[in-house]
């Protein structure tokens, strides 16, 4: 159990790869990274261009309104004064946005490749039926594969009147696909029928799509377990002396 806890990200990723749930590095390969860099550069260039146009338009509107008030063409009503102040604030926001985008110096190096993120990890997760406890999963894990992208709303037009300030691009990670796994940890598997009965019982009371994985150094029956829809992940064998040393604390 300590070994599994210590190596859980690798174990889950190895299983996902073995079952073809994911393809290693597809979202972190050099071609994708360069494509994201190019998209970010285009996004920044497009935003700068549109922000300049929008800023010039707003500045013209403010200047025109101020000139009308100065020449007495209109009375400076409370509504007009408030609208003028709002326009000035909008000019300031777009000017700040333009400055931030013009000073952008690229995405920089991407985050380190992280194929999997563990969202939940619970030892001895109880399985219940109403008020009754059916049993305990040795370890329940919810994990997600990760995608890399960049912050930046490429689909929002700067010309929209409702536009909020846009963010300059920076790397961001997001969850792609979630997996739910139940681990049964066995030092040995002396009775395969007993193990199957235990897992079949648990399957009646756990969520659909739960993947059951036996973790054991004893992999003699891995093919039979796989044929029954249960995976086996081979772990190292630890002697009693090694376990007593609590190597993985």
C-alpha positions as CSV (number, residue, x, y, z in Angstrom):
1,X,0.0,0.0,0.0
2,X,2.8,2.4,0.8
3,X,4.6,1.5,-2.4
4,X,1.3,2.1,-4.4
5,X,0.7,5.4,-2.6
6,X,4.3,6.6,-3.4
7,X,4.1,5.6,-7.1
8,X,0.4,6.2,-7.8
9,X,0.9,8.7,-10.7
10,X,3.2,6.3,-12.6
11,X,0.9,3.3,-11.8
12,X,-2.2,5.0,-13.1
13,X,-0.4,6.4,-16.2
14,X,1.1,3.0,-17.0
15,X,-2.3,1.4,-16.8
16,X,-3.9,4.1,-19.0
17,X,-1.1,3.6,-21.6
18,X,-1.4,-0.1,-21.5
19,X,-5.2,0.1,-22.0
20,X,-4.8,2.7,-24.8
21,X,-6.8,5.3,-22.7
22,X,-4.2,7.9,-23.6
23,X,-1.3,8.5,-26.0
24,X,1.9,9.6,-24.3
25,X,2.8,13.2,-24.9
26,X,0.4,13.9,-27.7
27,X,-0.4,17.3,-26.2
28,X,3.2,18.1,-25.2
29,X,5.1,17.1,-28.4
30,X,7.3,19.8,-30.0
31,X,4.9,20.3,-33.0
32,X,2.0,21.0,-30.7
33,X,4.0,23.3,-28.5
34,X,5.2,25.3,-31.5
35,X,1.6,25.4,-32.8
36,X,0.5,26.9,-29.5
37,X,3.3,29.5,-29.7
38,X,2.2,30.5,-33.1
39,X,-1.4,30.7,-32.1
40,X,-0.5,32.8,-29.1
41,X,1.6,35.2,-31.2
42,X,-1.3,35.6,-33.7
43,X,-3.7,36.2,-30.9
44,X,-1.5,38.9,-29.4
45,X,-1.0,40.6,-32.8
46,X,-4.7,40.5,-33.5
47,X,-5.6,41.8,-30.1
48,X,-3.1,44.7,-30.4
49,X,-4.5,45.7,-33.8
50,X,-8.1,45.5,-32.7
51,X,-7.4,47.3,-29.4
52,X,-5.7,50.2,-31.2
53,X,-8.7,50.6,-33.4
54,X,-11.1,50.4,-30.5
55,X,-9.0,52.8,-28.4
56,X,-8.8,55.3,-31.2
57,X,-12.6,55.1,-31.6
58,X,-13.2,55.6,-27.9
59,X,-10.7,58.5,-27.6
60,X,-12.5,60.2,-30.6
61,X,-15.9,59.8,-28.9
62,X,-14.5,61.2,-25.6
63,X,-12.8,64.2,-27.3
64,X,-16.0,65.0,-29.3
65,X,-18.1,64.9,-26.1
66,X,-15.7,67.0,-24.2
67,X,-15.6,69.5,-27.0
68,X,-19.4,69.7,-27.2
69,X,-19.6,70.4,-23.4
70,X,-16.8,72.9,-23.7
71,X,-18.6,74.8,-26.4
72,X,-21.9,74.6,-24.6
73,X,-23.6,72.6,-27.3
74,X,-25.3,70.5,-24.6
75,X,-25.9,70.9,-21.0
76,X,-23.8,68.7,-18.8
77,X,-26.6,66.7,-17.4
78,X,-26.0,64.1,-14.7
79,X,-26.5,61.3,-17.2
80,X,-24.1,62.8,-19.7
81,X,-21.5,63.5,-17.1
82,X,-21.7,59.9,-15.9
83,X,-21.5,58.5,-19.4
84,X,-18.5,60.7,-20.2
85,X,-16.7,59.4,-17.0
86,X,-17.5,55.9,-18.0
87,X,-16.0,56.5,-21.5
88,X,-12.9,57.9,-19.9
89,X,-12.5,54.8,-17.7
90,X,-13.0,52.6,-20.7
91,X,-10.2,54.5,-22.6
92,X,-8.0,53.9,-19.6
93,X,-8.8,50.2,-19.5
94,X,-8.1,49.7,-23.2
95,X,-4.9,51.7,-22.9
96,X,-3.7,49.5,-20.1
97,X,-4.7,46.4,-22.1
98,X,-2.8,47.7,-25.2
99,X,0.3,48.3,-23.0
100,X,0.2,44.8,-21.5
101,X,-0.1,43.1,-24.9
102,X,2.6,45.3,-26.5
103,X,5.0,44.4,-23.7
104,X,4.3,40.6,-23.9
105,X,7.5,38.7,-24.5
106,X,6.2,35.3,-25.5
107,X,5.0,32.2,-23.7
108,X,8.4,31.1,-22.5
109,X,9.2,27.5,-21.7
110,X,6.2,25.2,-21.2
111,X,5.5,23.5,-17.9
112,X,7.2,20.2,-17.3
113,X,5.3,17.3,-19.0
114,X,2.7,16.0,-16.5
115,X,0.8,13.1,-18.0
116,X,-1.5,12.5,-15.1
117,X,-2.9,14.4,-12.1
118,X,-4.3,12.6,-9.1
119,X,-7.6,14.3,-8.1
120,X,-8.5,12.0,-5.2
121,X,-6.7,9.2,-3.4
122,X,-8.4,7.5,-0.5
123,X,-7.1,4.5,1.5
124,X,-9.8,2.1,2.8
125,X,-12.6,3.7,1.0
126,X,-15.9,2.3,2.4
127,X,-18.5,0.8,0.0
128,X,-22.0,1.3,1.3
129,X,-25.5,0.0,0.5
130,X,-27.9,2.3,2.3
131,X,-26.7,2.5,5.9
132,X,-24.7,-0.7,5.6
133,X,-21.0,-1.1,4.8
134,X,-20.4,-3.8,2.2
135,X,-16.6,-3.6,2.3
136,X,-13.6,-1.4,1.8
137,X,-11.6,-0.6,-1.3
138,X,-7.9,-0.8,-0.4
139,X,-7.4,2.4,-2.4
140,X,-9.8,4.5,-4.5
141,X,-8.2,6.9,-7.0
142,X,-9.7,9.5,-9.3
143,X,-7.2,10.8,-11.9
144,X,-7.1,12.9,-15.0
145,X,-4.9,13.2,-18.0
146,X,-3.6,16.7,-18.7
147,X,-3.7,19.0,-21.7
148,X,-1.5,22.0,-22.2
149,X,-2.7,25.2,-23.7
150,X,-2.5,28.9,-23.1
151,X,-4.8,31.4,-21.5
152,X,-6.3,33.7,-24.1
153,X,-9.8,34.1,-25.5
154,X,-9.2,33.9,-29.2
155,X,-12.9,33.8,-30.0
156,X,-13.8,37.1,-28.4
157,X,-13.8,40.2,-30.5
158,X,-12.2,43.3,-29.0
159,X,-14.8,45.4,-30.8
160,X,-17.6,43.9,-28.7
161,X,-19.2,46.6,-26.5
162,X,-19.4,44.1,-23.6
163,X,-15.8,43.1,-23.8
164,X,-13.9,42.5,-20.6
165,X,-10.2,42.9,-20.4
166,X,-8.4,40.2,-22.2
167,X,-5.5,38.3,-20.6
168,X,-2.1,38.1,-22.2
169,X,-1.3,34.5,-23.1
170,X,0.5,32.3,-20.6
171,X,0.7,28.5,-20.4
172,X,-2.1,26.7,-18.6
173,X,-2.9,23.1,-17.8
174,X,-6.4,21.6,-18.0
175,X,-8.0,18.2,-17.3
176,X,-8.7,16.1,-20.3
177,X,-10.1,12.8,-19.3
178,X,-11.0,11.5,-15.8
179,X,-10.5,7.9,-14.7
180,X,-11.8,6.1,-11.6
181,X,-9.8,3.2,-10.3
182,X,-10.2,0.8,-7.4
183,X,-7.1,-0.9,-6.2
184,X,-6.9,-4.2,-4.3
185,X,-3.5,-4.8,-2.9
186,X,-2.4,-8.4,-2.4
187,X,1.0,-9.7,-1.2
188,X,0.0,-13.1,-2.8
189,X,-3.1,-14.5,-4.5
190,X,-3.5,-17.9,-3.0
191,X,-7.3,-18.1,-3.9
192,X,-8.3,-16.6,-7.2
193,X,-12.0,-17.4,-6.7
194,X,-12.1,-15.6,-3.4
195,X,-10.5,-12.5,-5.0
196,X,-13.0,-12.6,-7.9
197,X,-15.9,-12.9,-5.5
198,X,-14.7,-10.0,-3.5
199,X,-14.4,-7.8,-6.6
200,X,-17.7,-8.9,-8.1
201,X,-19.4,-8.0,-4.8
202,X,-17.8,-4.5,-4.8
203,X,-18.8,-4.0,-8.5
204,X,-22.4,-4.2,-7.5
205,X,-22.1,-1.1,-5.3
206,X,-19.6,1.1,-7.0
207,X,-20.0,3.6,-9.8
208,X,-20.3,2.4,-13.4
209,X,-17.0,2.7,-15.3
210,X,-14.9,1.9,-12.2
211,X,-11.7,0.1,-13.2
212,X,-10.6,-2.6,-10.8
213,X,-6.9,-3.2,-10.5
214,X,-5.1,-5.9,-8.4
215,X,-1.7,-4.7,-7.3
216,X,0.5,-7.7,-6.4
217,X,4.0,-9.2,-7.0
218,X,2.1,-12.4,-7.8
219,X,1.1,-12.0,-11.5
220,X,0.6,-15.7,-12.3
221,X,-3.1,-15.2,-13.1
222,X,-2.9,-11.8,-14.8
223,X,-4.2,-13.2,-18.1
224,X,-7.2,-14.8,-16.5
225,X,-8.0,-11.6,-14.5
226,X,-7.7,-9.5,-17.6
227,X,-10.1,-11.9,-19.4
228,X,-12.6,-11.2,-16.5
229,X,-12.2,-7.4,-17.0
230,X,-9.8,-7.0,-14.0
231,X,-6.4,-5.6,-14.4
232,X,-3.2,-6.7,-12.6
233,X,-0.3,-4.4,-12.0
234,X,2.8,-6.1,-10.9
235,X,4.6,-4.4,-8.0
236,X,7.9,-5.4,-6.4
237,X,8.0,-7.9,-3.6
238,X,8.9,-6.5,-0.2
239,X,10.2,-8.7,2.5
240,X,8.9,-8.4,6.1
241,X,12.2,-6.7,7.0
242,X,11.8,-4.1,4.2
243,X,8.2,-3.4,5.2
244,X,9.2,-2.9,8.8
245,X,11.7,-0.3,7.7
246,X,8.8,1.7,6.3
247,X,10.9,2.6,3.2
248,X,8.2,4.8,1.7
249,X,7.3,7.0,4.7
